[in-house]
Structures are given as C-alpha cells and as structure tokens.
mmCIF file of C-alpha atoms and ligand atoms in Angstrom:
data_model
loop_
_atom_site.group_PDB
_atom_site.id
_atom_site.type_symbol
_atom_site.label_atom_id
_atom_site.label_comp_id
_atom_site.label_asym_id
_atom_site.label_seq_id
_atom_site.Cartn_x
_atom_site.Cartn_y
_atom_site.Cartn_z
ATOM 1 C CA MET A 1 174.169 70.149 195.264
ATOM 2 C CA ALA A 2 176.437 67.967 193.310
ATOM 3 C CA THR A 3 177.459 64.679 195.068
ATOM 4 C CA VAL A 4 181.165 63.915 195.256
ATOM 5 C CA THR A 5 182.233 60.689 194.392
ATOM 6 C CA PRO A 6 185.198 59.725 196.741
ATOM 7 C CA ALA A 7 188.320 58.800 195.049
ATOM 8 C CA PRO A 8 189.041 55.299 194.726
ATOM 9 C CA LYS A 9 191.548 53.898 197.400
ATOM 10 C CA LEU A 10 194.822 52.952 196.210
ATOM 11 C CA ASN A 11 197.279 50.450 197.623
ATOM 12 C CA HIS A 12 201.052 51.331 198.433
ATOM 13 C CA ILE A 13 201.995 50.778 194.420
ATOM 14 C CA GLY A 14 199.256 53.169 193.663
ATOM 15 C CA LEU A 15 196.672 50.524 192.101
ATOM 16 C CA GLN A 16 192.762 50.227 192.955
ATOM 17 C CA VAL A 17 191.515 46.944 193.900
ATOM 18 C CA LEU A 18 189.655 46.851 190.366
ATOM 19 C CA GLU A 19 192.996 46.393 188.763
ATOM 20 C CA TYR A 20 193.332 42.935 190.617
ATOM 21 C CA ARG A 21 190.248 41.695 189.230
ATOM 22 C CA GLY A 22 189.765 38.896 186.755
ATOM 23 C CA GLY A 23 186.980 37.960 184.195
ATOM 24 C CA LYS A 24 183.366 36.945 185.233
ATOM 25 C CA SER A 25 183.119 33.641 187.129
ATOM 26 C CA THR A 26 181.388 30.928 185.096
ATOM 27 C CA LEU A 27 181.508 28.589 188.432
ATOM 28 C CA CYS A 28 178.246 27.916 190.343
ATOM 29 C CA ALA A 29 176.751 30.688 192.369
ATOM 30 C CA GLY A 30 177.940 29.902 195.758
ATOM 31 C CA CYS A 31 181.034 27.633 194.894
ATOM 32 C CA GLY A 32 183.565 28.182 197.600
ATOM 33 C CA HIS A 33 186.198 28.481 194.865
ATOM 34 C CA ASN A 34 184.622 31.940 194.072
ATOM 35 C CA ALA A 35 185.212 33.371 197.500
ATOM 36 C CA ILE A 36 188.763 32.133 197.474
ATOM 37 C CA SER A 37 189.404 34.121 194.313
ATOM 38 C CA GLU A 38 187.954 37.117 196.157
ATOM 39 C CA ARG A 39 190.476 36.834 199.023
ATOM 40 C CA ILE A 40 193.408 36.240 196.674
ATOM 41 C CA ILE A 41 192.373 39.633 194.880
ATOM 42 C CA ASP A 42 192.117 41.330 198.186
ATOM 43 C CA ALA A 43 195.549 39.821 199.591
ATOM 44 C CA MET A 44 197.606 40.660 196.202
ATOM 45 C CA TRP A 45 195.949 44.220 196.444
ATOM 46 C CA GLU A 46 196.696 44.745 200.265
ATOM 47 C CA MET A 47 200.222 43.451 199.681
ATOM 48 C CA GLY A 48 200.691 45.749 196.706
ATOM 49 C CA VAL A 49 202.118 42.983 194.596
ATOM 50 C CA GLU A 50 202.494 44.324 190.983
ATOM 51 C CA PRO A 51 199.841 42.226 188.841
ATOM 52 C CA GLU A 52 202.400 42.145 186.124
ATOM 53 C CA ARG A 53 204.945 40.198 188.323
ATOM 54 C CA VAL A 54 202.598 37.135 189.161
ATOM 55 C CA MET A 55 202.585 33.782 187.542
ATOM 56 C CA LYS A 56 199.102 31.878 187.993
ATOM 57 C CA MET A 57 199.313 28.364 187.350
ATOM 58 C CA SER A 58 196.671 25.434 187.467
ATOM 59 C CA GLY A 59 195.902 21.990 186.382
ATOM 60 C CA ILE A 60 192.295 20.594 185.509
ATOM 61 C CA GLY A 61 188.950 20.898 187.284
ATOM 62 C CA CYS A 62 186.528 23.796 188.520
ATOM 63 C CA SER A 63 189.254 24.960 190.965
ATOM 64 C CA SER A 64 191.831 24.961 188.102
ATOM 65 C CA LYS A 65 189.684 27.319 186.076
ATOM 66 C CA SER A 66 189.651 29.839 188.809
ATOM 67 C CA PRO A 67 192.852 31.749 187.781
ATOM 68 C CA ALA A 68 190.779 33.207 184.820
ATOM 69 C CA TYR A 69 188.590 34.824 187.628
ATOM 70 C CA PHE A 70 191.197 36.874 189.256
ATOM 71 C CA MET A 71 194.197 39.182 188.199
ATOM 72 C CA SER A 72 193.822 39.311 184.428
ATOM 73 C CA ARG A 73 196.739 41.584 184.108
ATOM 74 C CA SER A 74 199.149 38.349 185.561
ATOM 75 C CA HIS A 75 200.475 35.868 183.705
ATOM 76 C CA ALA A 76 198.812 32.213 183.355
ATOM 77 C CA PHE A 77 199.309 28.768 182.397
ATOM 78 C CA ASN A 78 196.374 26.139 182.848
ATOM 79 C CA GLY A 79 198.284 22.788 182.626
ATOM 80 C CA VAL A 80 197.275 19.108 181.970
ATOM 81 C CA HIS A 81 195.237 17.365 184.762
ATOM 82 C CA GLY A 82 197.855 17.064 187.906
ATOM 83 C CA ARG A 83 200.610 18.469 186.308
ATOM 84 C CA MET A 84 201.019 22.062 187.619
ATOM 85 C CA PRO A 85 203.860 21.271 189.766
ATOM 86 C CA SER A 86 206.312 20.404 187.126
ATOM 87 C CA ILE A 87 205.151 23.316 184.746
ATOM 88 C CA SER A 88 205.437 25.618 188.074
ATOM 89 C CA THR A 89 208.915 24.094 188.521
ATOM 90 C CA GLY A 90 210.031 24.991 185.003
ATOM 91 C CA ALA A 91 208.374 28.605 184.966
ATOM 92 C CA ILE A 92 209.859 29.231 188.425
ATOM 93 C CA LEU A 93 213.410 27.925 187.265
ATOM 94 C CA ALA A 94 213.145 30.121 184.062
ATOM 95 C CA ASN A 95 212.220 33.458 186.315
ATOM 96 C CA HIS A 96 212.465 33.200 190.049
ATOM 97 C CA THR A 97 211.694 36.857 190.477
ATOM 98 C CA MET A 98 207.900 36.451 189.966
ATOM 99 C CA THR A 99 205.710 35.718 192.589
ATOM 100 C CA THR A 100 204.119 32.583 191.684
ATOM 101 C CA ILE A 101 200.421 31.291 192.770
ATOM 102 C CA GLY A 102 198.980 27.745 191.693
ATOM 103 C CA ILE A 103 195.596 26.729 192.097
ATOM 104 C CA SER A 104 194.731 23.087 192.143
ATOM 105 C CA GLY A 105 191.946 20.944 193.551
ATOM 106 C CA ASP A 106 191.730 17.817 195.716
ATOM 107 C CA GLY A 107 191.317 15.574 192.701
ATOM 108 C CA ASP A 108 194.032 17.515 190.742
ATOM 109 C CA THR A 109 196.693 17.219 193.555
ATOM 110 C CA ALA A 110 195.713 14.088 195.708
ATOM 111 C CA SER A 111 194.626 11.729 192.928
ATOM 112 C CA ILE A 112 196.182 12.184 189.313
ATOM 113 C CA GLY A 113 198.644 14.651 190.651
ATOM 114 C CA MET A 114 199.893 13.040 193.618
ATOM 115 C CA GLY A 115 203.303 11.857 191.986
ATOM 116 C CA GLN A 116 204.206 15.563 191.028
ATOM 117 C CA PHE A 117 202.866 17.247 194.109
ATOM 118 C CA VAL A 118 205.012 15.240 196.765
ATOM 119 C CA HIS A 119 208.224 16.195 194.617
ATOM 120 C CA LEU A 120 207.424 19.974 194.527
ATOM 121 C CA LEU A 121 206.955 19.608 198.186
ATOM 122 C CA ARG A 122 210.307 17.763 198.771
ATOM 123 C CA ARG A 123 211.959 20.747 196.745
ATOM 124 C CA ASN A 124 210.564 23.740 198.736
ATOM 125 C CA LEU A 125 209.894 25.353 195.391
ATOM 126 C CA PRO A 126 209.164 29.091 196.391
ATOM 127 C CA MET A 127 205.573 29.329 195.344
ATOM 128 C CA ILE A 128 201.883 29.331 196.990
ATOM 129 C CA TYR A 129 200.123 26.249 196.169
ATOM 130 C CA ILE A 130 196.385 26.185 197.084
ATOM 131 C CA ILE A 131 194.171 23.331 197.302
ATOM 132 C CA GLU A 132 190.604 24.235 196.658
ATOM 133 C CA ASP A 133 189.223 21.287 198.600
ATOM 134 C CA ASN A 134 185.816 20.250 198.326
ATOM 135 C CA GLY A 135 186.135 16.491 198.636
ATOM 136 C CA VAL A 136 184.693 15.607 195.246
ATOM 137 C CA TYR A 137 185.775 15.886 191.290
ATOM 138 C CA GLY A 138 183.220 18.715 191.183
ATOM 139 C CA LEU A 139 183.891 19.402 187.255
ATOM 140 C CA THR A 140 183.374 15.449 186.607
ATOM 141 C CA LYS A 141 180.015 15.594 188.608
ATOM 142 C CA GLY A 142 180.844 14.889 191.993
ATOM 143 C CA GLN A 143 182.749 11.731 192.681
ATOM 144 C CA PHE A 144 184.559 11.328 195.778
ATOM 145 C CA SER A 145 188.277 12.678 195.898
ATOM 146 C CA ALA A 146 191.076 11.157 198.104
ATOM 147 C CA THR A 147 190.595 13.838 200.502
ATOM 148 C CA ALA A 148 187.019 12.892 201.294
ATOM 149 C CA ASP A 149 186.666 11.712 204.844
ATOM 150 C CA ILE A 150 185.920 8.284 205.586
ATOM 151 C CA GLY A 151 182.255 7.512 206.473
ATOM 152 C CA SER A 152 181.133 10.926 204.233
ATOM 153 C CA ARG A 153 178.253 10.321 202.196
ATOM 154 C CA LEU A 154 177.528 11.463 198.327
ATOM 155 C CA LYS A 155 174.114 12.900 197.485
ATOM 156 C CA THR A 156 173.470 9.379 195.817
ATOM 157 C CA GLY A 157 173.808 7.767 198.993
ATOM 158 C CA VAL A 158 177.221 6.100 198.381
ATOM 159 C CA ILE A 159 179.410 6.131 201.385
ATOM 160 C CA ASN A 160 183.255 6.740 201.260
ATOM 161 C CA ASP A 161 184.842 3.523 202.758
ATOM 162 C CA LEU A 162 188.428 4.822 202.121
ATOM 163 C CA PRO A 163 190.717 6.646 204.581
ATOM 164 C CA SER A 164 191.335 10.243 203.491
ATOM 165 C CA ILE A 165 194.634 11.817 202.746
ATOM 166 C CA ASP A 166 195.659 14.831 204.721
ATOM 167 C CA THR A 167 197.662 16.911 202.447
ATOM 168 C CA CYS A 168 198.930 19.118 205.186
ATOM 169 C CA ALA A 169 200.475 16.540 207.346
ATOM 170 C CA LEU A 170 201.841 15.286 204.043
ATOM 171 C CA ALA A 171 203.310 18.767 203.024
ATOM 172 C CA ILE A 172 204.542 19.062 206.644
ATOM 173 C CA GLN A 173 206.276 15.736 206.710
ATOM 174 C CA LEU A 174 207.742 15.991 203.146
ATOM 175 C CA GLY A 175 209.287 19.699 203.177
ATOM 176 C CA ALA A 176 206.821 22.446 202.480
ATOM 177 C CA THR A 177 207.659 25.487 204.852
ATOM 178 C CA PHE A 178 204.438 27.127 205.650
ATOM 179 C CA VAL A 179 201.351 24.792 205.755
ATOM 180 C CA GLY A 180 197.858 25.844 206.675
ATOM 181 C CA ARG A 181 194.302 24.874 206.266
ATOM 182 C CA SER A 182 191.460 27.280 206.014
ATOM 183 C CA PHE A 183 187.709 27.749 204.836
ATOM 184 C CA SER A 184 186.626 29.675 201.876
ATOM 185 C CA GLY A 185 183.879 31.095 204.179
ATOM 186 C CA ASP A 186 186.404 32.330 206.589
ATOM 187 C CA LYS A 187 187.164 35.762 205.257
ATOM 188 C CA LYS A 188 189.330 36.994 207.932
ATOM 189 C CA GLN A 189 191.481 33.893 208.490
ATOM 190 C CA LEU A 190 192.136 33.086 205.034
ATOM 191 C CA LEU A 191 192.821 36.713 203.932
ATOM 192 C CA SER A 192 195.597 36.877 206.876
ATOM 193 C CA MET A 193 196.952 33.622 205.774
ATOM 194 C CA LEU A 194 197.042 34.567 201.990
ATOM 195 C CA LYS A 195 199.062 37.820 202.981
ATOM 196 C CA ALA A 196 201.496 35.964 204.825
ATOM 197 C CA ALA A 197 202.064 33.321 202.055
ATOM 198 C CA ILE A 198 202.777 36.156 199.630
ATOM 199 C CA ALA A 199 205.571 37.228 202.102
ATOM 200 C CA HIS A 200 206.874 33.660 202.512
ATOM 201 C CA LYS A 201 210.084 32.421 200.621
ATOM 202 C CA GLY A 202 209.532 28.735 200.252
ATOM 203 C CA THR A 203 206.591 26.306 199.432
ATOM 204 C CA VAL A 204 203.354 27.508 200.998
ATOM 205 C CA MET A 205 200.811 24.607 200.787
ATOM 206 C CA LEU A 206 197.285 25.844 201.977
ATOM 207 C CA ASP A 207 194.392 23.322 201.809
ATOM 208 C CA VAL A 208 191.247 25.584 201.537
ATOM 209 C CA ILE A 209 188.062 23.661 202.510
ATOM 210 C CA SER A 210 185.679 24.950 199.732
ATOM 211 C CA PRO A 211 182.306 23.689 199.615
ATOM 212 C CA CYS A 212 180.900 22.254 196.219
ATOM 213 C CA VAL A 213 177.316 23.431 196.215
ATOM 214 C CA THR A 214 176.109 21.300 193.607
ATOM 215 C CA PHE A 215 177.648 17.988 194.558
ATOM 216 C CA ASN A 216 178.856 18.065 198.025
ATOM 217 C CA ASP A 217 176.995 20.496 200.419
ATOM 218 C CA HIS A 218 174.214 18.150 201.786
ATOM 219 C CA GLU A 219 173.955 16.461 205.290
ATOM 220 C CA GLY A 220 176.556 13.620 205.485
ATOM 221 C CA SER A 221 179.375 15.542 203.686
ATOM 222 C CA THR A 222 182.179 16.848 205.749
ATOM 223 C CA LYS A 223 183.232 19.543 203.406
ATOM 224 C CA SER A 224 179.684 21.385 203.438
ATOM 225 C CA TYR A 225 179.205 24.950 204.559
ATOM 226 C CA LYS A 226 177.087 23.587 207.477
ATOM 227 C CA PHE A 227 179.656 21.239 208.917
ATOM 228 C CA MET A 228 182.546 23.629 208.362
ATOM 229 C CA GLN A 229 180.532 26.152 210.396
ATOM 230 C CA ASP A 230 179.538 23.499 213.168
ATOM 231 C CA ASN A 231 182.999 21.684 213.370
ATOM 232 C CA ASP A 232 186.130 24.496 212.162
ATOM 233 C CA GLU A 233 188.311 24.493 214.987
ATOM 234 C CA PRO A 234 190.997 27.260 214.706
ATOM 235 C CA ILE A 235 194.403 26.327 216.668
ATOM 236 C CA ASN A 236 195.443 29.862 216.250
ATOM 237 C CA GLU A 237 194.251 33.399 215.299
ATOM 238 C CA ILE A 238 196.020 34.856 212.668
ATOM 239 C CA ASP A 239 197.325 38.469 212.466
ATOM 240 C CA PHE A 240 199.447 39.701 209.560
ATOM 241 C CA VAL A 241 201.368 43.102 209.642
ATOM 242 C CA ALA A 242 202.916 43.893 206.781
ATOM 243 C CA SER A 243 206.495 45.584 206.625
ATOM 244 C CA PHE A 244 205.080 48.780 205.044
ATOM 245 C CA ASP A 245 202.289 48.965 207.638
ATOM 246 C CA ASP A 246 202.918 50.633 210.912
ATOM 247 C CA ILE A 247 200.099 49.476 213.199
ATOM 248 C CA GLU A 248 200.817 48.848 216.616
ATOM 249 C CA VAL A 249 199.087 45.906 218.006
ATOM 250 C CA ASP A 250 198.886 45.259 221.779
ATOM 251 C CA TYR A 251 199.370 41.592 222.680
ATOM 252 C CA SER A 252 200.562 39.839 225.765
ATOM 253 C CA SER A 253 203.514 37.981 224.156
ATOM 254 C CA GLY A 254 202.984 34.755 226.324
ATOM 255 C CA GLU A 255 200.253 33.730 223.940
ATOM 256 C CA ILE A 256 201.691 34.857 220.804
ATOM 257 C CA TYR A 257 204.211 33.137 218.213
ATOM 258 C CA GLU A 258 205.546 35.970 216.410
ATOM 259 C CA VAL A 259 207.376 35.147 213.092
ATOM 260 C CA GLU A 260 209.373 37.474 211.217
ATOM 261 C CA MET A 261 208.554 36.837 207.435
ATOM 262 C CA HIS A 262 211.277 37.304 204.579
ATOM 263 C CA ASP A 263 210.328 40.666 203.535
ATOM 264 C CA GLY A 264 210.397 42.213 207.014
ATOM 265 C CA SER A 265 206.497 41.583 207.694
ATOM 266 C CA ASN A 266 205.271 40.023 211.090
ATOM 267 C CA LEU A 267 202.871 37.086 211.184
ATOM 268 C CA ARG A 268 201.480 36.884 214.747
ATOM 269 C CA LEU A 269 199.988 33.574 215.957
ATOM 270 C CA ARG A 270 197.591 33.685 218.675
ATOM 271 C CA LYS A 271 197.581 30.182 220.323
ATOM 272 C CA LEU A 272 193.997 28.555 220.884
ATOM 273 C CA HIS A 273 195.235 25.326 221.522
ATOM 274 C CA GLU A 274 197.437 24.976 224.542
ATOM 275 C CA ASP A 275 201.125 25.497 223.784
ATOM 276 C CA TYR A 276 200.910 24.881 219.860
ATOM 277 C CA ASP A 277 204.532 25.604 218.494
ATOM 278 C CA PRO A 278 204.074 26.032 214.681
ATOM 279 C CA THR A 279 207.719 25.773 214.264
ATOM 280 C CA ASP A 280 207.665 22.124 215.726
ATOM 281 C CA LYS A 281 207.373 19.823 212.755
ATOM 282 C CA ALA A 282 206.613 16.356 214.654
ATOM 283 C CA ASN A 283 204.217 18.152 217.064
ATOM 284 C CA ALA A 284 202.475 19.378 213.812
ATOM 285 C CA VAL A 285 202.196 15.940 211.941
ATOM 286 C CA ARG A 286 201.036 14.508 215.335
ATOM 287 C CA THR A 287 198.374 17.070 215.977
ATOM 288 C CA LEU A 288 196.994 16.641 212.679
ATOM 289 C CA MET A 289 196.741 12.871 213.089
ATOM 290 C CA GLU A 290 195.322 13.122 216.411
ATOM 291 C CA ALA A 291 192.665 15.575 215.184
ATOM 292 C CA HIS A 292 191.989 12.989 212.383
ATOM 293 C CA ASP A 293 191.443 10.367 214.885
ATOM 294 C CA ASN A 294 189.073 12.669 216.624
ATOM 295 C CA ASP A 295 187.258 13.535 213.826
ATOM 296 C CA GLU A 296 188.337 17.141 214.234
ATOM 297 C CA THR A 297 188.521 19.596 211.335
ATOM 298 C CA LEU A 298 191.562 21.999 212.452
ATOM 299 C CA THR A 299 192.271 25.072 210.677
ATOM 300 C CA GLY A 300 195.134 27.690 210.967
ATOM 301 C CA VAL A 301 198.916 27.635 210.311
ATOM 302 C CA PHE A 302 200.301 24.264 211.318
ATOM 303 C CA TYR A 303 203.675 24.906 210.316
ATOM 304 C CA ILE A 304 206.154 27.459 209.679
ATOM 305 C CA ASN A 305 209.842 27.263 208.905
ATOM 306 C CA THR A 306 211.695 30.300 207.264
ATOM 307 C CA GLY A 307 215.045 29.251 207.553
ATOM 308 C CA LYS A 308 215.080 26.244 204.995
ATOM 309 C CA PRO A 309 216.933 27.060 201.793
ATOM 310 C CA THR A 310 214.578 27.042 198.607
ATOM 311 C CA PHE A 311 215.012 24.850 195.564
ATOM 312 C CA ILE A 312 216.216 28.063 193.890
ATOM 313 C CA ASP A 313 218.964 28.611 196.637
ATOM 314 C CA LEU A 314 219.895 24.896 196.225
ATOM 315 C CA LEU A 315 220.497 25.139 192.795
ATOM 316 C CA ASN A 316 222.552 28.427 193.430
ATOM 317 C CA VAL A 317 220.799 30.259 190.418
ATOM 318 C CA VAL A 318 221.876 33.479 189.221
ATOM 319 C CA ASP A 319 219.917 36.559 190.521
ATOM 320 C CA GLU A 320 219.243 37.541 186.990
ATOM 321 C CA PRO A 321 216.231 35.535 185.707
ATOM 322 C CA LEU A 322 217.557 32.700 183.465
ATOM 323 C CA ALA A 323 214.741 33.863 181.049
ATOM 324 C CA THR A 324 216.144 37.462 180.567
ATOM 325 C CA LEU A 325 219.939 36.244 180.469
ATOM 326 C CA PRO A 326 221.376 37.229 177.213
ATOM 327 C CA GLU A 327 222.404 34.409 174.836
ATOM 328 C CA SER A 328 226.140 35.450 175.170
ATOM 329 C CA LEU A 329 226.035 34.372 178.975
ATOM 330 C CA THR A 330 223.884 31.027 178.434
ATOM 331 C CA ARG A 331 225.392 29.704 175.391
ATOM 332 C CA PRO A 332 229.407 28.978 175.377
ATOM 333 C CA PRO A 333 231.120 30.640 172.497
ATOM 334 C CA LYS A 334 232.017 28.637 169.229
ATOM 335 C CA SER A 335 235.750 28.620 170.157
ATOM 336 C CA ALA A 336 234.822 26.695 173.324
ATOM 337 C CA LEU A 337 233.275 23.901 171.317
ATOM 338 C CA ASP A 338 236.120 24.153 168.854
ATOM 339 C CA GLY A 339 238.626 23.854 171.755
ATOM 340 C CA LEU A 340 236.709 20.917 173.073
ATOM 341 C CA MET A 341 236.853 19.057 169.998
ATOM 342 C CA ALA A 342 240.474 19.832 169.225
ATOM 343 C CA SER A 343 241.032 18.137 172.675
ATOM 344 C CA LEU A 344 239.271 14.848 171.383
ATOM 345 C CA GLN A 345 241.369 14.437 168.330
HETATM 346 C C1 TPP B 401 194.163 13.151 182.172
HETATM 347 C C2 TPP B 401 192.781 13.551 182.537
HETATM 348 N N1 TPP B 401 192.052 12.444 183.256
HETATM 349 C C3 TPP B 401 191.043 12.709 183.899
HETATM 350 C C4 TPP B 401 190.391 13.964 183.273
HETATM 351 C C5 TPP B 401 188.732 14.214 184.049
HETATM 352 N N2 TPP B 401 188.651 15.239 185.169
HETATM 353 C C6 TPP B 401 188.583 16.320 184.716
HETATM 354 S S1 TPP B 401 188.607 17.524 186.091
HETATM 355 C C7 TPP B 401 188.795 16.032 187.041
HETATM 356 C C8 TPP B 401 188.752 16.065 188.810
HETATM 357 C C9 TPP B 401 188.590 17.477 189.155
HETATM 358 O O1 TPP B 401 188.547 17.479 190.701
HETATM 359 P P1 TPP B 401 189.204 18.441 191.598
HETATM 360 O O2 TPP B 401 190.618 18.659 191.138
HETATM 361 O O3 TPP B 401 188.874 18.087 193.023
HETATM 362 O O4 TPP B 401 188.713 19.990 190.973
HETATM 363 P P2 TPP B 401 187.030 20.464 191.234
HETATM 364 O O5 TPP B 401 186.515 20.351 189.869
HETATM 365 O O6 TPP B 401 186.364 19.846 192.411
HETATM 366 O O7 TPP B 401 187.189 21.892 191.622
HETATM 367 C C10 TPP B 401 188.839 14.961 186.491
HETATM 368 C C11 TPP B 401 189.096 13.427 186.763
HETATM 369 C C12 TPP B 401 191.138 14.898 182.804
HETATM 370 N N3 TPP B 401 190.280 16.158 182.311
HETATM 371 N N4 TPP B 401 192.158 14.748 182.356
HETATM 372 S S1 SF4 B 402 180.225 21.909 190.131
HETATM 373 FE FE1 SF4 B 402 180.769 22.232 192.484
HETATM 374 S S2 SF4 B 402 183.118 22.624 192.301
HETATM 375 FE FE2 SF4 B 402 182.154 22.965 190.359
HETATM 376 S S3 SF4 B 402 181.624 25.356 189.985
HETATM 377 FE FE3 SF4 B 402 179.979 23.988 190.605
HETATM 378 S S4 SF4 B 402 179.969 24.142 192.841
HETATM 379 FE FE4 SF4 B 402 181.937 24.919 192.354
HETATM 380 MG MG1 MG B 403 187.492 18.900 194.121
#
C-alpha cells in the first residue's frame, strides 16, 4: 500500500517553514548562534511575517554572519564592524513598513559599536536588535569582549580583570522599550521572546547568551553551556498568544503580567521573582545591578513599555515609505527654486 506523505504545515499566510530557511551555516557545529537562527526562523514563520518584508542587518563577527543562515528571501545588509545601528537607522527611515532584525555580537555592540548602539537605544528605533553574546570575539579567535564577567577565564588561562557591561541595564536606562535576556539553549523562552519582539513597536533589545564552543565553553567561563544550564535564573515565564491565535490559557491573574502588544497579540509574563513589575524602569535596572553583585545570571523580559513613541513617530514620517514616494512629492518643483531665487534678488 502506498504511503501518504502528510501535507506540509502552512502558517497563516500560506508558507511552509522551509520558506524561512537560509543558506547552510558555516559556523562551528554547536555554536549558540546557529540555535538562535533556528529560533528566528520558527518565530518569523509562526508569526506569519512575509519574508520579503524583512530587513536583516548586521555588523562583523561570527554572529553578524548569521543573517545568511535564515530567511534567504529577505533583504540583508552586512555592514562595517559596529556600524549596524546607523545603517539600520537609514534603512528604517527609508522604509519604516518593513520588519527589521539586526544581529550583532558582544564585540560588535559593546566594544567598537558602543557609540552607535547607545544612540540607537535613545531613539527607540523600531527594530529587533539581538546581541549573540558569547563573551568573546569569536571570529578573531577568542579575545575577551566587554560583556565578559570579571574573574572569568580564557582557555589560555588569562583572567578577565575588567568589569562587564550589562547591555540590558544600559538598554533600559537609555530608552529601549522591550528588553530581555535569554539563552540560545532555551528554545521555549527564546521563541516566545522573539515572537513578542516581532509584535512590538519600538527598539527591542535582546541579549542572548550564545556559547562559543571553540573559544569560550570551558570551566571558568560564565558564557558556557554548562554555566548557563547551572545558573540560568528566569525572572518570568513567557507565554505569547498571537493576535490570530484563539488559544484560551487558564491562568490565575494575580501571578501574571499581561501586556497587550501593538498588533493585538498578548504577552503573558508569569512572575517567578516575587512582585517583579516589568513596566517599572528603575526597578528593572536595580534588579539587574543587584543580580550582577550577587553573580546571578537572570533571564526573561526585564522591561517593556508599549506607550513610548518611536523615532518614526517623533519625526512624524508620512505613512508611505520615503523610498517609494514619487519624485514629484520629494523634490520641490523648479518654480519653487525660481521663486526663491527671485526673492533674493
Ligand atoms: C574596523 C574593524 N576592526 C576590527 C576588526 C576585527 N574583528 C572582526 S570580528 C571582531 C569581533 C567580533 O566579536 P563579536 O561581535 O563578539 O562576534 P562573535 O564572532 O563573537 O560572534 C573583530 C574585532 C574588523 N573586522 N574591523
Ligand atoms: S568561533 Fe565561536 S562564535 Fe565563531 S562560529 Fe565558532 S563557536 Fe561560533
Ligand atoms: Mg562575541
């Protein structure tokens, strides 16, 4: 008897998950960055984002190579080291109707790119900014980055004696409106966070601990698989219900923070840390600082603000993308220049 192959599962815009895949990864087998690409594919597919409506931006590093490994049908720009924020700002101003996802590394963001990163945050530029955080410069063979924890050790025995930069605390303080930390090995948490990120309007900053199996996965590293498996402390459990889903979830509301997203989806944060309020900015920064002092690695959604205007709102940009406006609307007619010149005579 002939076997019947089941029809491929389609998302709500009629696409198979295969249509969200990218090229074959050239990163090391087991690199955390590959798992993040997989979750991005799943999240974009589950949310029914049209691949052709996505801009993938990146800088330089193993992490910044990742956009080649998901969503081949999308647009992509691989920028200069640390310059992804300014390139993204320009691209989003030209067409704010696209979904923009930027992939950076801890080196690309917190070292060479820091000057650009902080200005992206204060603008609340509508994009998803992911730091694939392994605590080292993977591509240039494993030097410490600025997110490496004080006291952590390289394979060579070198100890890091500088304090780390907490990109989440920085992002919250400077103006990002959706800030979280996850771990490449936590499929469920990362997928839910990415889906909520797609539904958010404003800067989403996700620091995803993503072990570098070649240079930073040994005893003495605080960004290794083992360390994260032993020390990952979630502050909330994340559930995301997309606007087109009709799933009834039974929760006792006292333990839940429910956030309505811009597209009508619902983000439900079940509190694990007593009374943690993800809308309280000062408390979010304090919680991260305290965790740092206590050597705790917190994950989860630390901060969310769905009410703040984005950079596009502030500039009062017209609805039609600037990139597709006809010249007749973007350039004053010759008569306007002639009139101006005449007025100066
Ligand atoms: C202007 C410039 N300076 C330095 C380099 C060398 N370089 C390439 S990648 C990199 C760091 C990458 O680290 P990270 O962003 O953490 O990415 P990872 O490889 O760890 O994913 C550096 C310093 C460069 N390519 N360009
Ligand atoms: S060197 Fe490290 S960061 Fe780069 S691909 Fe290999 S495991 Fe990943
Ligand atoms: Mg790195």
